[in-house]
PDB file of C-alpha atoms in Angstrom:
ATOM      1  CA  MET A1186     -52.713 -45.077  43.881  1.00  0.00           C
ATOM      2  CA  LYS A1187     -50.868 -48.297  43.041  1.00  0.00           C
ATOM      3  CA  VAL A1188     -47.963 -49.503  45.175  1.00  0.00           C
ATOM      4  CA  SER A1189     -45.632 -52.437  44.661  1.00  0.00           C
ATOM      5  CA  LEU A1190     -45.331 -55.002  47.385  1.00  0.00           C
ATOM      6  CA  ALA A1191     -43.509 -58.319  47.476  1.00  0.00           C
ATOM      7  CA  GLY A1192     -45.735 -60.736  45.605  1.00  0.00           C
ATOM      8  CA  GLY A1193     -47.713 -58.172  43.605  1.00  0.00           C
ATOM      9  CA  THR A1194     -49.208 -54.711  43.399  1.00  0.00           C
ATOM     10  CA  LEU A1195     -51.760 -53.365  45.832  1.00  0.00           C
ATOM     11  CA  SER A1196     -53.919 -50.321  45.527  1.00  0.00           C
ATOM     12  CA  ILE A1197     -54.405 -47.663  48.185  1.00  0.00           C
ATOM     13  CA  ARG A1198     -58.145 -47.379  47.695  1.00  0.00           C
ATOM     14  CA  ALA A1199     -58.622 -44.299  49.796  1.00  0.00           C
ATOM     15  CA  VAL A1200     -57.126 -41.829  52.163  1.00  0.00           C
ATOM     16  CA  ARG A1201     -60.275 -40.843  53.942  1.00  0.00           C
ATOM     17  CA  ALA A1202     -61.354 -38.783  56.914  1.00  0.00           C
ATOM     18  CA  TRP A1203     -61.557 -40.545  60.271  1.00  0.00           C
ATOM     19  CA  ASN A1204     -64.765 -41.803  61.751  1.00  0.00           C
ATOM     20  CA  VAL A1205     -65.653 -43.192  65.167  1.00  0.00           C
ATOM     21  CA  LEU A1206     -65.078 -46.769  63.958  1.00  0.00           C
ATOM     22  CA  ASP A1207     -61.387 -45.914  63.517  1.00  0.00           C
ATOM     23  CA  LEU A1208     -60.801 -45.107  67.209  1.00  0.00           C
ATOM     24  CA  TRP A1209     -59.466 -48.540  68.128  1.00  0.00           C
ATOM     25  CA  PHE A1210     -57.155 -48.578  65.095  1.00  0.00           C
ATOM     26  CA  LEU A1211     -55.541 -45.218  65.906  1.00  0.00           C
ATOM     27  CA  ARG A1212     -54.864 -46.125  69.530  1.00  0.00           C
ATOM     28  CA  ARG A1213     -53.509 -49.588  68.734  1.00  0.00           C
ATOM     29  CA  LEU A1214     -51.224 -48.333  65.971  1.00  0.00           C
ATOM     30  CA  LYS A1215     -50.080 -45.277  67.959  1.00  0.00           C
ATOM     31  CA  ASN A1216     -49.142 -47.458  70.918  1.00  0.00           C
ATOM     32  CA  GLN A1217     -47.420 -50.034  68.732  1.00  0.00           C
ATOM     33  CA  THR A1218     -45.342 -47.454  66.859  1.00  0.00           C
ATOM     34  CA  SER A1219     -44.609 -45.394  69.992  1.00  0.00           C
ATOM     35  CA  ARG A1220     -42.635 -48.267  71.407  1.00  0.00           C
ATOM     36  CA  GLU A1221     -40.776 -48.523  68.093  1.00  0.00           C
ATOM     37  CA  ALA A1222     -40.023 -45.075  66.774  1.00  0.00           C
ATOM     38  CA  MET A1223     -42.375 -42.207  67.664  1.00  0.00           C
ATOM     39  CA  ALA A1224     -40.802 -38.992  68.904  1.00  0.00           C
ATOM     40  CA  ASP A1225     -42.747 -38.934  72.164  1.00  0.00           C
ATOM     41  CA  GLY A1226     -42.329 -42.667  72.860  1.00  0.00           C
ATOM     42  CA  LEU A1227     -45.471 -42.587  75.001  1.00  0.00           C
ATOM     43  CA  CYS A1228     -48.360 -45.033  74.982  1.00  0.00           C
ATOM     44  CA  VAL A1229     -51.876 -43.618  75.092  1.00  0.00           C
ATOM     45  CA  THR A1230     -54.477 -44.838  77.575  1.00  0.00           C
ATOM     46  CA  TRP A1231     -58.034 -45.339  76.413  1.00  0.00           C
ATOM     47  CA  SER A1232     -59.252 -42.364  78.508  1.00  0.00           C
ATOM     48  CA  GLU A1233     -56.572 -40.079  77.001  1.00  0.00           C
ATOM     49  CA  HIS A1234     -57.534 -41.268  73.562  1.00  0.00           C
ATOM     50  CA  MET A1235     -61.219 -40.520  74.166  1.00  0.00           C
ATOM     51  CA  ARG A1236     -60.394 -37.039  75.501  1.00  0.00           C
ATOM     52  CA  TRP A1237     -58.448 -36.378  72.293  1.00  0.00           C
ATOM     53  CA  TRP A1238     -61.427 -37.544  70.231  1.00  0.00           C
ATOM     54  CA  TRP A1239     -63.995 -35.451  72.101  1.00  0.00           C
ATOM     55  CA  ARG A1240     -61.770 -32.325  71.951  1.00  0.00           C
ATOM     56  CA  GLY A1241     -62.118 -32.601  68.184  1.00  0.00           C
ATOM     57  CA  GLY A1242     -58.861 -34.379  67.329  1.00  0.00           C
ATOM     58  CA  TRP A1243     -60.679 -36.297  64.622  1.00  0.00           C
ATOM     59  CA  ARG A1244     -61.150 -33.106  62.582  1.00  0.00           C
ATOM     60  CA  HIS A1245     -57.543 -33.322  61.387  1.00  0.00           C
ATOM     61  CA  ALA A1246     -57.086 -37.077  60.958  1.00  0.00           C
ATOM     62  CA  TRP A1247     -57.140 -39.396  57.955  1.00  0.00           C
ATOM     63  CA  VAL A1248     -56.801 -43.140  57.382  1.00  0.00           C
ATOM     64  CA  ALA A1249     -55.227 -44.974  54.435  1.00  0.00           C
ATOM     65  CA  VAL A1250     -57.133 -48.056  53.328  1.00  0.00           C
ATOM     66  CA  MET A1251     -55.277 -50.647  51.277  1.00  0.00           C
ATOM     67  CA  SER A1252     -56.743 -53.957  50.112  1.00  0.00           C
ATOM     68  CA  GLY A1253     -59.739 -53.379  52.365  1.00  0.00           C
ATOM     69  CA  ARG A1254     -57.584 -52.978  55.497  1.00  0.00           C
ATOM     70  CA  ARG A1255     -56.608 -49.882  57.436  1.00  0.00           C
ATOM     71  CA  ALA A1256     -52.945 -49.374  56.522  1.00  0.00           C
ATOM     72  CA  GLY A1257     -52.043 -46.231  58.457  1.00  0.00           C
ATOM     73  CA  TYR A1258     -53.093 -42.832  59.699  1.00  0.00           C
ATOM     74  CA  VAL A1259     -51.975 -39.233  59.652  1.00  0.00           C
ATOM     75  CA  ARG A1260     -53.159 -36.462  61.922  1.00  0.00           C
ATOM     76  CA  TYR A1261     -52.113 -33.096  63.212  1.00  0.00           C
ATOM     77  CA  ASP A1262     -53.033 -31.469  66.481  1.00  0.00           C
ATOM     78  CA  GLU A1263     -53.855 -27.931  67.625  1.00  0.00           C
ATOM     79  CA  ARG A1264     -50.110 -27.141  67.580  1.00  0.00           C
ATOM     80  CA  ALA A1265     -49.957 -28.316  63.914  1.00  0.00           C
ATOM     81  CA  LEU A1266     -47.699 -31.198  64.965  1.00  0.00           C
ATOM     82  CA  VAL A1267     -47.974 -34.050  62.449  1.00  0.00           C
ATOM     83  CA  SER A1268     -48.160 -37.693  63.483  1.00  0.00           C
ATOM     84  CA  ILE A1269     -47.957 -40.529  60.950  1.00  0.00           C
ATOM     85  CA  ALA A1270     -48.041 -44.255  61.630  1.00  0.00           C
ATOM     86  CA  VAL A1271     -48.202 -47.148  59.178  1.00  0.00           C
ATOM     87  CA  SER A1272     -49.108 -50.754  59.992  1.00  0.00           C
ATOM     88  CA  ALA A1273     -46.127 -53.114  59.814  1.00  0.00           C
ATOM     89  CA  TRP A1274     -47.625 -55.066  56.900  1.00  0.00           C
ATOM     90  CA  ALA A1275     -48.011 -51.877  54.810  1.00  0.00           C
ATOM     91  CA  ARG A1276     -44.614 -50.262  55.344  1.00  0.00           C
ATOM     92  CA  HIS A1277     -42.197 -49.411  52.526  1.00  0.00           C
ATOM     93  CA  CYS A1278     -44.864 -49.245  49.832  1.00  0.00           C
ATOM     94  CA  GLY A1279     -45.886 -45.579  49.636  1.00  0.00           C
ATOM     95  CA  VAL A1280     -48.570 -45.402  52.317  1.00  0.00           C
ATOM     96  CA  ALA A1281     -46.742 -42.807  54.441  1.00  0.00           C
ATOM     97  CA  MET A1282     -46.170 -40.483  51.459  1.00  0.00           C
ATOM     98  CA  ALA A1283     -49.837 -40.764  50.418  1.00  0.00           C
ATOM     99  CA  LEU A1284     -50.861 -39.859  53.963  1.00  0.00           C
ATOM    100  CA  LEU A1285     -48.411 -36.957  54.209  1.00  0.00           C
ATOM    101  CA  ARG A1286     -49.678 -35.523  50.920  1.00  0.00           C
ATOM    102  CA  GLN A1287     -53.196 -35.582  52.389  1.00  0.00           C
ATOM    103  CA  VAL A1288     -52.289 -33.081  55.135  1.00  0.00           C
ATOM    104  CA  GLN A1289     -49.791 -30.854  53.380  1.00  0.00           C
ATOM    105  CA  GLY A1290     -51.192 -27.366  52.945  1.00  0.00           C
ATOM    106  CA  ARG A1291     -54.334 -28.011  55.027  1.00  0.00           C
ATOM    107  CA  SER A1292     -53.389 -26.259  58.245  1.00  0.00           C
ATOM    108  CA  VAL A1293     -53.568 -22.497  58.657  1.00  0.00           C
ATOM    109  CA  ARG A1294     -50.424 -22.757  60.788  1.00  0.00           C
ATOM    110  CA  PRO A1295     -47.233 -24.327  59.466  1.00  0.00           C
ATOM    111  CA  LEU A1296     -47.205 -28.081  59.911  1.00  0.00           C
ATOM    112  CA  VAL A1297     -44.277 -29.400  61.915  1.00  0.00           C
ATOM    113  CA  ALA A1298     -42.944 -32.919  62.446  1.00  0.00           C
ATOM    114  CA  ARG A1299     -40.531 -34.257  65.073  1.00  0.00           C
ATOM    115  CA  VAL A1300     -38.682 -37.439  64.170  1.00  0.00           C
ATOM    116  CA  VAL A1301     -36.292 -39.417  66.366  1.00  0.00           C
ATOM    117  CA  HIS A1302     -32.807 -39.696  64.866  1.00  0.00           C
ATOM    118  CA  THR A1303     -33.016 -43.496  64.698  1.00  0.00           C
ATOM    119  CA  ASN A1304     -36.172 -43.509  62.539  1.00  0.00           C
ATOM    120  CA  ALA A1305     -34.520 -43.570  59.098  1.00  0.00           C
ATOM    121  CA  ALA A1306     -37.791 -44.204  57.230  1.00  0.00           C
ATOM    122  CA  SER A1307     -39.492 -41.096  58.667  1.00  0.00           C
ATOM    123  CA  LEU A1308     -36.416 -38.919  58.185  1.00  0.00           C
ATOM    124  CA  SER A1309     -36.335 -39.987  54.539  1.00  0.00           C
ATOM    125  CA  LEU A1310     -40.106 -39.450  54.115  1.00  0.00           C
ATOM    126  CA  PHE A1311     -40.052 -35.801  55.191  1.00  0.00           C
ATOM    127  CA  ARG A1312     -36.914 -35.041  53.187  1.00  0.00           C
ATOM    128  CA  GLN A1313     -38.394 -36.635  50.046  1.00  0.00           C
ATOM    129  CA  ALA A1314     -41.609 -34.652  50.554  1.00  0.00           C
ATOM    130  CA  GLY A1315     -39.580 -31.427  50.479  1.00  0.00           C
ATOM    131  CA  TRP A1316     -39.922 -30.511  54.142  1.00  0.00           C
ATOM    132  CA  ILE A1317     -37.065 -28.480  55.608  1.00  0.00           C
ATOM    133  CA  VAL A1318     -34.975 -29.476  58.615  1.00  0.00           C
ATOM    134  CA  VAL A1319     -35.292 -26.990  61.464  1.00  0.00           C
ATOM    135  CA  PRO A1320     -32.596 -26.871  64.180  1.00  0.00           C
ATOM    136  CA  PHE A1321     -34.157 -28.104  67.397  1.00  0.00           C
ATOM    137  CA  GLY A1322     -31.594 -30.183  69.279  1.00  0.00           C
ATOM    138  CA  GLY A1323     -32.115 -33.178  71.479  1.00  0.00           C
ATOM    139  CA  ALA A1324     -32.959 -36.667  70.265  1.00  0.00           C
ATOM    140  CA  THR A1325     -35.277 -35.516  67.483  1.00  0.00           C
ATOM    141  CA  THR A1326     -35.003 -33.825  64.115  1.00  0.00           C
ATOM    142  CA  SER A1327     -37.693 -31.265  63.368  1.00  0.00           C
ATOM    143  CA  PHE A1328     -39.149 -30.542  59.937  1.00  0.00           C
ATOM    144  CA  ILE A1329     -41.429 -27.795  58.658  1.00  0.00           C
ATOM    145  CA  GLU A1330     -43.417 -27.588  55.440  1.00  0.00           C
ATOM    146  CA  ARG A1331     -41.517 -25.785  52.670  1.00  0.00           C
ATOM    147  CA  ARG A1332     -44.410 -23.376  51.961  1.00  0.00           C
ATOM    148  CA  TYR A1333     -43.731 -21.515  55.233  1.00  0.00           C
ATOM    149  CA  THR A1334     -40.022 -20.866  54.770  1.00  0.00           C
ATOM    150  CA  GLY A1335     -40.307 -17.983  52.357  1.00  0.00           C
ATOM    151  CA  ARG A1336     -38.396 -19.979  49.740  1.00  0.00           C
ATOM    152  CA  ALA A1337     -39.838 -21.225  46.497  1.00  0.00           C
ATOM    153  CA  ALA A1338     -40.714 -24.919  46.381  1.00  0.00           C
ATOM    154  CA  ARG A1339     -38.427 -26.975  44.188  1.00  0.00           C
TER     155      ARG A1339
END
């Protein structure tokens, strides 16, 4: 996949399954983006992160690689709750959509996303991907994959 970026075009070489070498990247990016815009706003300790890994969290996690660097990740948990984070240098160039497409339709249960109202980029991402807003209340907007609504995809 080719994406335009100021100064040229880069290629997302792969959206690949996680491996143990990606552990540090996930935790660093999760903690960085949590302070910025994640729905839970919580930072993850190393011990929490390792518990997630050993419980099998890696089974539903993928990494985008762009220009030889890890650009972002997507994962979903046992509740089918989706989490996406993109490195600051790779934002606004299609990485999040490539990651979201990787998980759509994979879960047996409907995938769900919670997005804080102030995160315009994530709100736009899920709307553009065809996800449907679900009334939830509070400081977040919830989305669900269109395939589980009983309506035909547009």
